[in-house]
Structures are given as C-alpha cells and as structure tokens.
Amino acid sequence: NAGVMQNPRHLVRRRGQEARLRCSPMKGHSHVYWYRQLPEEGLKFMVYLQKENIIDESGMPKERFSAEFPKEGPSILRIQQVVRGDSAAYFCASSPPDSPIDTQYFGPGTRLTVL
Amino acid sequence: QKEVEQNSGPLSVPEGAIASLNCTYSDRGSQSFFWYRQYSGKSPELIMFIYSNGDKEDGRFTAQLNKASQYVSLLIRDSQPSDSATYLCAVTGDYKLSFGAGTTVTVRA
C-alpha cells in the first residue's frame, strides 16, 4: 500500500516562474494538508482540503499561493511568480475520513529552490 | 509565546542510554499530541500519538501526557545510533498540527 506520494521531489524555478506541487494521499484517505518548512524553521500549516473543498487556508500567504483538491487527481499547491523566499520544503500529509485522532501521515516532500 | 515549545537541544546521549525529550503547549483546548521523527533531508515520520493523561508505551518509546501541566514528553530507551534525528512535537485541537521547532538527538556509539 503506497504512502503519500508527492512530485516532483525537487523543483528548481527562477524568480517570477510558477511552481506546481502535486500530492496524492494514501489510499482511503480523503483529507489533505499542506505544510511548509523553511530552512532552519519548524513546520507550518498552510491549508487543509477535502475533495473539491478548501476547509481551512488560514496558513496560506494571501497572494500568489493557491491550492486545490479536485474530484479526480492529486491535490495541487500552486505558487505563482515565485520569489527566493519561497524556497523551502513543502510537505503534504493525509488522514482518513472520520478519524477521531486525525493522525496525519506525511509524504516525502517537494524541495523548491528559487534561483 | 510560541504555541509549542521543545527543549532546544541538541541532545547527545551514549548508546544504550535513555533520551528524554520535553514539550509544552499553550492551548488548553489541545486534544491530540504527536511525536514525529525527522531525519535530515527527509519527511516527518510518525512515532507515536497520545490523547489521554498518563503513559503510552510502544517498543522502546514511551510518551507521557499531563494536560493539567500542558506537558508532553517522549522517552527513548536503549538509544541506538539510528535514533539520531530531530524529534518534532505536534499538537492539535482540531486538524491543524502545530509543531515545535524540534529537538535534535545524537546517539554516540
């Protein structure tokens, strides 16, 4: 049973380009969370999604960042017009529906480097 | 005040010893508590979760929770070099995990 899948694992973009990060949750999981880990900093919550719904995007920067989790296909975190400060590791986590503990399992992450 | 605070480390312990990691949290409404292990350059890996006061043991790991003191800890018994990693404490009241900055543990052979 595959775990949480993320791709690409490494992504290099020049300033002003767009970055698209993909996440496929574990089989049977319908809740997806995105976290960002800046160099030498802790993990910070960005957004929580269920299929076709954004439940909580309180951790997302107000501009340039968006996320979706369509009915079919992976969840996408999109960063438009990237800047050097966006360089970080972006982790996706998933949890099963109706889990009383909301235990989240993390994918391998996408390491974004902005030149 | 940070939401979740961990002892700063780094923590160096000899092989076979007990490593003790501490975490305090500020939100009294927190309900679930997690310990993740993160090797350098890798993703967080769930070690244990706990949601009731007291101790919970899983192999060489024991999590302890005291909600009155807003304190959760992790003990690693018989520490092995493979336990060398950063340990992240995470707390949630709903679904949003709040992480501490992590404690880096080095087990000396």
mmCIF file of C-alpha atoms in Angstrom:
data_model
loop_
_atom_site.group_PDB
_atom_site.id
_atom_site.type_symbol
_atom_site.label_atom_id
_atom_site.label_comp_id
_atom_site.label_asym_id
_atom_site.label_seq_id
_atom_site.Cartn_x
_atom_site.Cartn_y
_atom_site.Cartn_z
ATOM 1 C CA ASN A 1 0.000 0.000 0.000
ATOM 2 C CA ALA A 2 1.665 3.163 -1.178
ATOM 3 C CA GLY A 3 2.035 6.003 1.243
ATOM 4 C CA VAL A 4 1.509 9.663 0.486
ATOM 5 C CA MET A 5 3.031 10.489 -2.877
ATOM 6 C CA GLN A 6 4.466 13.841 -3.822
ATOM 7 C CA ASN A 7 6.054 15.036 -7.013
ATOM 8 C CA PRO A 8 8.333 16.374 -8.050
ATOM 9 C CA ARG A 9 10.736 15.654 -5.219
ATOM 10 C CA HIS A 10 12.945 18.549 -6.231
ATOM 11 C CA LEU A 11 11.893 21.605 -8.197
ATOM 12 C CA VAL A 12 14.039 24.484 -9.355
ATOM 13 C CA ARG A 13 12.410 27.667 -10.583
ATOM 14 C CA ARG A 14 13.646 31.114 -11.494
ATOM 15 C CA ARG A 15 12.112 34.155 -9.887
ATOM 16 C CA GLY A 16 8.791 35.010 -11.487
ATOM 17 C CA GLN A 17 8.018 31.486 -12.705
ATOM 18 C CA GLU A 18 5.218 29.271 -11.460
ATOM 19 C CA ALA A 19 5.655 26.208 -9.264
ATOM 20 C CA ARG A 20 3.144 23.355 -9.175
ATOM 21 C CA LEU A 21 3.457 20.769 -6.444
ATOM 22 C CA ARG A 22 1.389 17.589 -6.509
ATOM 23 C CA CYS A 23 0.203 15.321 -3.740
ATOM 24 C CA SER A 24 -1.668 12.028 -3.863
ATOM 25 C CA PRO A 25 -2.959 10.948 -0.441
ATOM 26 C CA MET A 26 -2.714 7.458 0.955
ATOM 27 C CA LYS A 27 -5.327 5.039 -0.317
ATOM 28 C CA GLY A 28 -8.553 5.539 1.579
ATOM 29 C CA HIS A 29 -7.566 8.985 2.835
ATOM 30 C CA SER A 30 -9.719 11.911 1.823
ATOM 31 C CA HIS A 31 -8.175 14.722 3.886
ATOM 32 C CA VAL A 32 -5.084 16.525 2.603
ATOM 33 C CA TYR A 33 -2.928 19.054 4.429
ATOM 34 C CA TRP A 34 -0.029 21.133 3.158
ATOM 35 C CA TYR A 35 2.821 22.295 5.396
ATOM 36 C CA ARG A 36 5.895 24.363 4.660
ATOM 37 C CA GLN A 37 9.275 24.004 6.308
ATOM 38 C CA LEU A 38 11.580 26.942 5.758
ATOM 39 C CA PRO A 39 15.319 26.396 6.258
ATOM 40 C CA GLU A 40 16.152 26.108 9.957
ATOM 41 C CA GLU A 41 12.490 26.595 10.909
ATOM 42 C CA GLY A 42 9.678 24.372 12.043
ATOM 43 C CA LEU A 43 6.802 23.015 10.016
ATOM 44 C CA LYS A 44 3.976 25.489 9.477
ATOM 45 C CA PHE A 45 0.422 24.628 8.480
ATOM 46 C CA MET A 46 -0.707 26.116 5.190
ATOM 47 C CA VAL A 47 -4.020 24.614 4.077
ATOM 48 C CA TYR A 48 -6.458 21.777 4.723
ATOM 49 C CA LEU A 49 -8.532 20.355 1.885
ATOM 50 C CA GLN A 50 -11.087 17.675 1.261
ATOM 51 C CA LYS A 51 -12.250 16.618 -2.176
ATOM 52 C CA GLU A 52 -13.392 19.738 -4.043
ATOM 53 C CA ASN A 53 -13.375 21.814 -0.839
ATOM 54 C CA ILE A 54 -10.911 24.088 0.884
ATOM 55 C CA ILE A 55 -11.654 23.676 4.582
ATOM 56 C CA ASP A 56 -9.024 25.971 6.081
ATOM 57 C CA GLU A 57 -6.480 28.096 4.231
ATOM 58 C CA SER A 58 -5.538 30.289 7.171
ATOM 59 C CA GLY A 59 -1.843 29.445 6.832
ATOM 60 C CA MET A 60 -1.574 30.341 3.165
ATOM 61 C CA PRO A 61 0.093 33.604 2.160
ATOM 62 C CA LYS A 62 -2.592 35.956 0.872
ATOM 63 C CA GLU A 63 -1.062 36.369 -2.560
ATOM 64 C CA ARG A 64 0.457 34.042 -5.160
ATOM 65 C CA PHE A 65 -0.430 30.812 -3.343
ATOM 66 C CA SER A 66 -3.421 28.616 -4.099
ATOM 67 C CA ALA A 67 -4.407 25.017 -3.504
ATOM 68 C CA GLU A 68 -6.973 22.609 -4.858
ATOM 69 C CA PHE A 69 -8.024 19.015 -4.430
ATOM 70 C CA PRO A 70 -10.223 18.092 -7.389
ATOM 71 C CA LYS A 71 -12.687 15.253 -7.531
ATOM 72 C CA GLU A 72 -10.247 13.306 -9.672
ATOM 73 C CA GLY A 73 -6.489 13.512 -9.444
ATOM 74 C CA PRO A 74 -3.971 14.784 -6.941
ATOM 75 C CA SER A 75 -4.042 17.846 -4.761
ATOM 76 C CA ILE A 76 -2.108 20.745 -6.269
ATOM 77 C CA LEU A 77 -0.292 23.531 -4.451
ATOM 78 C CA ARG A 78 0.390 26.337 -6.882
ATOM 79 C CA ILE A 79 2.799 29.194 -6.325
ATOM 80 C CA GLN A 80 2.725 31.953 -8.890
ATOM 81 C CA GLN A 81 5.577 34.381 -9.549
ATOM 82 C CA VAL A 82 7.924 32.637 -7.145
ATOM 83 C CA VAL A 83 10.419 34.636 -5.108
ATOM 84 C CA ARG A 84 13.576 33.488 -3.330
ATOM 85 C CA GLY A 85 11.748 33.458 -0.003
ATOM 86 C CA ASP A 86 9.524 30.660 -1.316
ATOM 87 C CA SER A 87 12.493 28.282 -1.258
ATOM 88 C CA ALA A 88 11.522 25.630 1.261
ATOM 89 C CA ALA A 89 10.418 22.051 1.688
ATOM 90 C CA TYR A 90 6.692 21.608 1.090
ATOM 91 C CA PHE A 91 5.127 18.595 2.713
ATOM 92 C CA CYS A 92 1.749 17.092 2.095
ATOM 93 C CA ALA A 93 0.020 14.953 4.701
ATOM 94 C CA SER A 94 -3.159 12.926 4.586
ATOM 95 C CA SER A 95 -5.547 11.414 7.085
ATOM 96 C CA PRO A 96 -8.514 9.073 6.774
ATOM 97 C CA PRO A 97 -12.084 10.295 6.926
ATOM 98 C CA ASP A 98 -13.824 10.286 10.280
ATOM 99 C CA SER A 99 -10.629 9.609 12.186
ATOM 100 C CA PRO A 100 -11.091 10.630 15.849
ATOM 101 C CA ILE A 101 -7.393 11.364 16.238
ATOM 102 C CA ASP A 102 -6.716 12.985 12.862
ATOM 103 C CA THR A 103 -3.388 11.221 12.629
ATOM 104 C CA GLN A 104 -1.569 12.693 9.671
ATOM 105 C CA TYR A 105 0.951 10.814 7.563
ATOM 106 C CA PHE A 106 3.478 12.812 5.599
ATOM 107 C CA GLY A 107 4.719 12.442 2.073
ATOM 108 C CA PRO A 108 8.416 12.728 1.116
ATOM 109 C CA GLY A 109 8.094 16.423 0.347
ATOM 110 C CA THR A 110 8.961 18.677 -2.551
ATOM 111 C CA ARG A 111 12.064 20.778 -2.124
ATOM 112 C CA LEU A 112 11.613 24.012 -4.010
ATOM 113 C CA THR A 113 14.622 26.103 -4.883
ATOM 114 C CA VAL A 114 14.095 29.543 -6.387
ATOM 115 C CA LEU A 115 17.085 30.949 -8.199
ATOM 116 C CA GLN B 1 4.595 32.963 23.411
ATOM 117 C CA LYS B 2 5.122 30.099 20.999
ATOM 118 C CA GLU B 3 2.283 27.618 20.787
ATOM 119 C CA VAL B 4 4.519 24.571 21.137
ATOM 120 C CA GLU B 5 7.936 24.676 22.750
ATOM 121 C CA GLN B 6 10.530 21.943 22.925
ATOM 122 C CA ASN B 7 13.794 21.713 24.829
ATOM 123 C CA SER B 8 16.250 23.306 22.483
ATOM 124 C CA GLY B 9 18.927 20.665 22.314
ATOM 125 C CA PRO B 10 20.960 19.352 20.732
ATOM 126 C CA LEU B 11 20.781 16.345 22.990
ATOM 127 C CA SER B 12 23.699 13.940 22.977
ATOM 128 C CA VAL B 13 23.324 10.572 24.686
ATOM 129 C CA PRO B 14 25.517 7.450 24.715
ATOM 130 C CA GLU B 15 24.287 4.315 23.026
ATOM 131 C CA GLY B 16 22.057 2.314 25.322
ATOM 132 C CA ALA B 17 21.039 5.306 27.456
ATOM 133 C CA ILE B 18 17.630 6.934 27.811
ATOM 134 C CA ALA B 19 16.914 10.058 25.784
ATOM 135 C CA SER B 20 14.300 12.352 27.341
ATOM 136 C CA LEU B 21 12.502 14.928 25.202
ATOM 137 C CA ASN B 22 10.117 17.545 26.561
ATOM 138 C CA CYS B 23 7.375 19.628 25.031
ATOM 139 C CA THR B 24 4.972 22.223 26.429
ATOM 140 C CA TYR B 25 1.988 23.759 24.701
ATOM 141 C CA SER B 26 -0.078 26.857 25.295
ATOM 142 C CA ASP B 27 -3.554 25.941 24.023
ATOM 143 C CA ARG B 28 -5.537 24.212 26.771
ATOM 144 C CA GLY B 29 -8.047 23.073 24.152
ATOM 145 C CA SER B 30 -5.446 20.809 22.538
ATOM 146 C CA GLN B 31 -6.682 17.261 22.353
ATOM 147 C CA SER B 32 -4.185 15.125 20.467
ATOM 148 C CA PHE B 33 -0.427 15.023 20.757
ATOM 149 C CA PHE B 34 2.078 13.518 18.359
ATOM 150 C CA TRP B 35 5.762 12.782 18.174
ATOM 151 C CA TYR B 36 7.388 12.696 14.751
ATOM 152 C CA ARG B 37 10.950 11.801 13.878
ATOM 153 C CA GLN B 38 12.660 13.622 11.020
ATOM 154 C CA TYR B 39 15.987 12.559 9.600
ATOM 155 C CA SER B 40 17.992 15.266 7.881
ATOM 156 C CA GLY B 41 16.556 15.990 4.448
ATOM 157 C CA LYS B 42 13.630 13.627 4.946
ATOM 158 C CA SER B 43 9.967 13.955 5.826
ATOM 159 C CA PRO B 44 8.455 13.650 9.325
ATOM 160 C CA GLU B 45 7.693 10.078 10.331
ATOM 161 C CA LEU B 46 5.019 9.423 12.946
ATOM 162 C CA ILE B 47 6.370 7.658 16.022
ATOM 163 C CA MET B 48 3.514 7.914 18.497
ATOM 164 C CA PHE B 49 0.352 9.731 19.370
ATOM 165 C CA ILE B 50 -1.279 10.167 22.758
ATOM 166 C CA TYR B 51 -4.525 11.821 23.819
ATOM 167 C CA SER B 52 -5.144 10.640 27.388
ATOM 168 C CA ASN B 53 -3.249 11.646 30.503
ATOM 169 C CA GLY B 54 -0.630 9.135 31.541
ATOM 170 C CA ASP B 55 1.893 6.977 29.755
ATOM 171 C CA LYS B 56 1.749 5.163 26.457
ATOM 172 C CA GLU B 57 4.442 2.680 25.518
ATOM 173 C CA ASP B 58 5.385 1.362 22.098
ATOM 174 C CA GLY B 59 8.558 -0.674 21.957
ATOM 175 C CA ARG B 60 11.458 1.475 23.112
ATOM 176 C CA PHE B 61 9.347 4.640 23.051
ATOM 177 C CA THR B 62 7.172 5.979 25.863
ATOM 178 C CA ALA B 63 5.019 9.087 25.528
ATOM 179 C CA GLN B 64 3.786 10.846 28.648
ATOM 180 C CA LEU B 65 0.982 13.409 28.760
ATOM 181 C CA ASN B 66 -0.037 15.745 31.561
ATOM 182 C CA LYS B 67 -2.833 18.022 30.392
ATOM 183 C CA ALA B 68 -3.013 19.944 33.673
ATOM 184 C CA SER B 69 0.621 20.967 33.245
ATOM 185 C CA GLN B 70 0.271 21.240 29.446
ATOM 186 C CA TYR B 71 3.259 18.990 29.078
ATOM 187 C CA VAL B 72 4.071 16.021 26.866
ATOM 188 C CA SER B 73 7.301 14.066 26.764
ATOM 189 C CA LEU B 74 8.974 11.268 24.860
ATOM 190 C CA LEU B 75 11.413 8.777 26.332
ATOM 191 C CA ILE B 76 13.621 6.683 24.100
ATOM 192 C CA ARG B 77 15.036 3.705 25.961
ATOM 193 C CA ASP B 78 18.141 1.797 24.899
ATOM 194 C CA SER B 79 19.035 4.552 22.435
ATOM 195 C CA GLN B 80 20.598 3.398 19.171
ATOM 196 C CA PRO B 81 22.700 5.345 16.643
ATOM 197 C CA SER B 82 19.748 5.004 14.239
ATOM 198 C CA ASP B 83 17.692 7.115 16.663
ATOM 199 C CA SER B 84 19.859 10.121 15.797
ATOM 200 C CA ALA B 85 17.377 12.552 14.268
ATOM 201 C CA THR B 86 15.271 15.600 15.018
ATOM 202 C CA TYR B 87 12.164 14.866 17.062
ATOM 203 C CA LEU B 88 9.130 17.043 16.493
ATOM 204 C CA CYS B 89 6.335 17.514 18.979
ATOM 205 C CA ALA B 90 2.981 18.337 17.369
ATOM 206 C CA VAL B 91 -0.284 19.347 18.980
ATOM 207 C CA THR B 92 -3.778 19.681 17.601
ATOM 208 C CA GLY B 93 -7.205 20.649 18.844
ATOM 209 C CA ASP B 94 -8.955 20.016 15.572
ATOM 210 C CA TYR B 95 -6.981 19.117 12.472
ATOM 211 C CA LYS B 96 -4.254 21.750 12.252
ATOM 212 C CA LEU B 97 -0.969 20.420 13.590
ATOM 213 C CA SER B 98 1.137 22.962 15.455
ATOM 214 C CA PHE B 99 4.754 21.871 15.562
ATOM 215 C CA GLY B 100 7.555 22.681 17.911
ATOM 216 C CA ALA B 101 10.925 23.639 16.473
ATOM 217 C CA GLY B 102 12.240 20.158 17.198
ATOM 218 C CA THR B 103 14.980 18.674 19.351
ATOM 219 C CA THR B 104 17.990 17.164 17.621
ATOM 220 C CA VAL B 105 19.193 13.957 19.235
ATOM 221 C CA THR B 106 22.610 12.444 18.629
ATOM 222 C CA VAL B 107 23.306 8.953 19.931
ATOM 223 C CA ARG B 108 27.019 8.364 20.435
ATOM 224 C CA ALA B 109 28.255 4.859 19.639
#
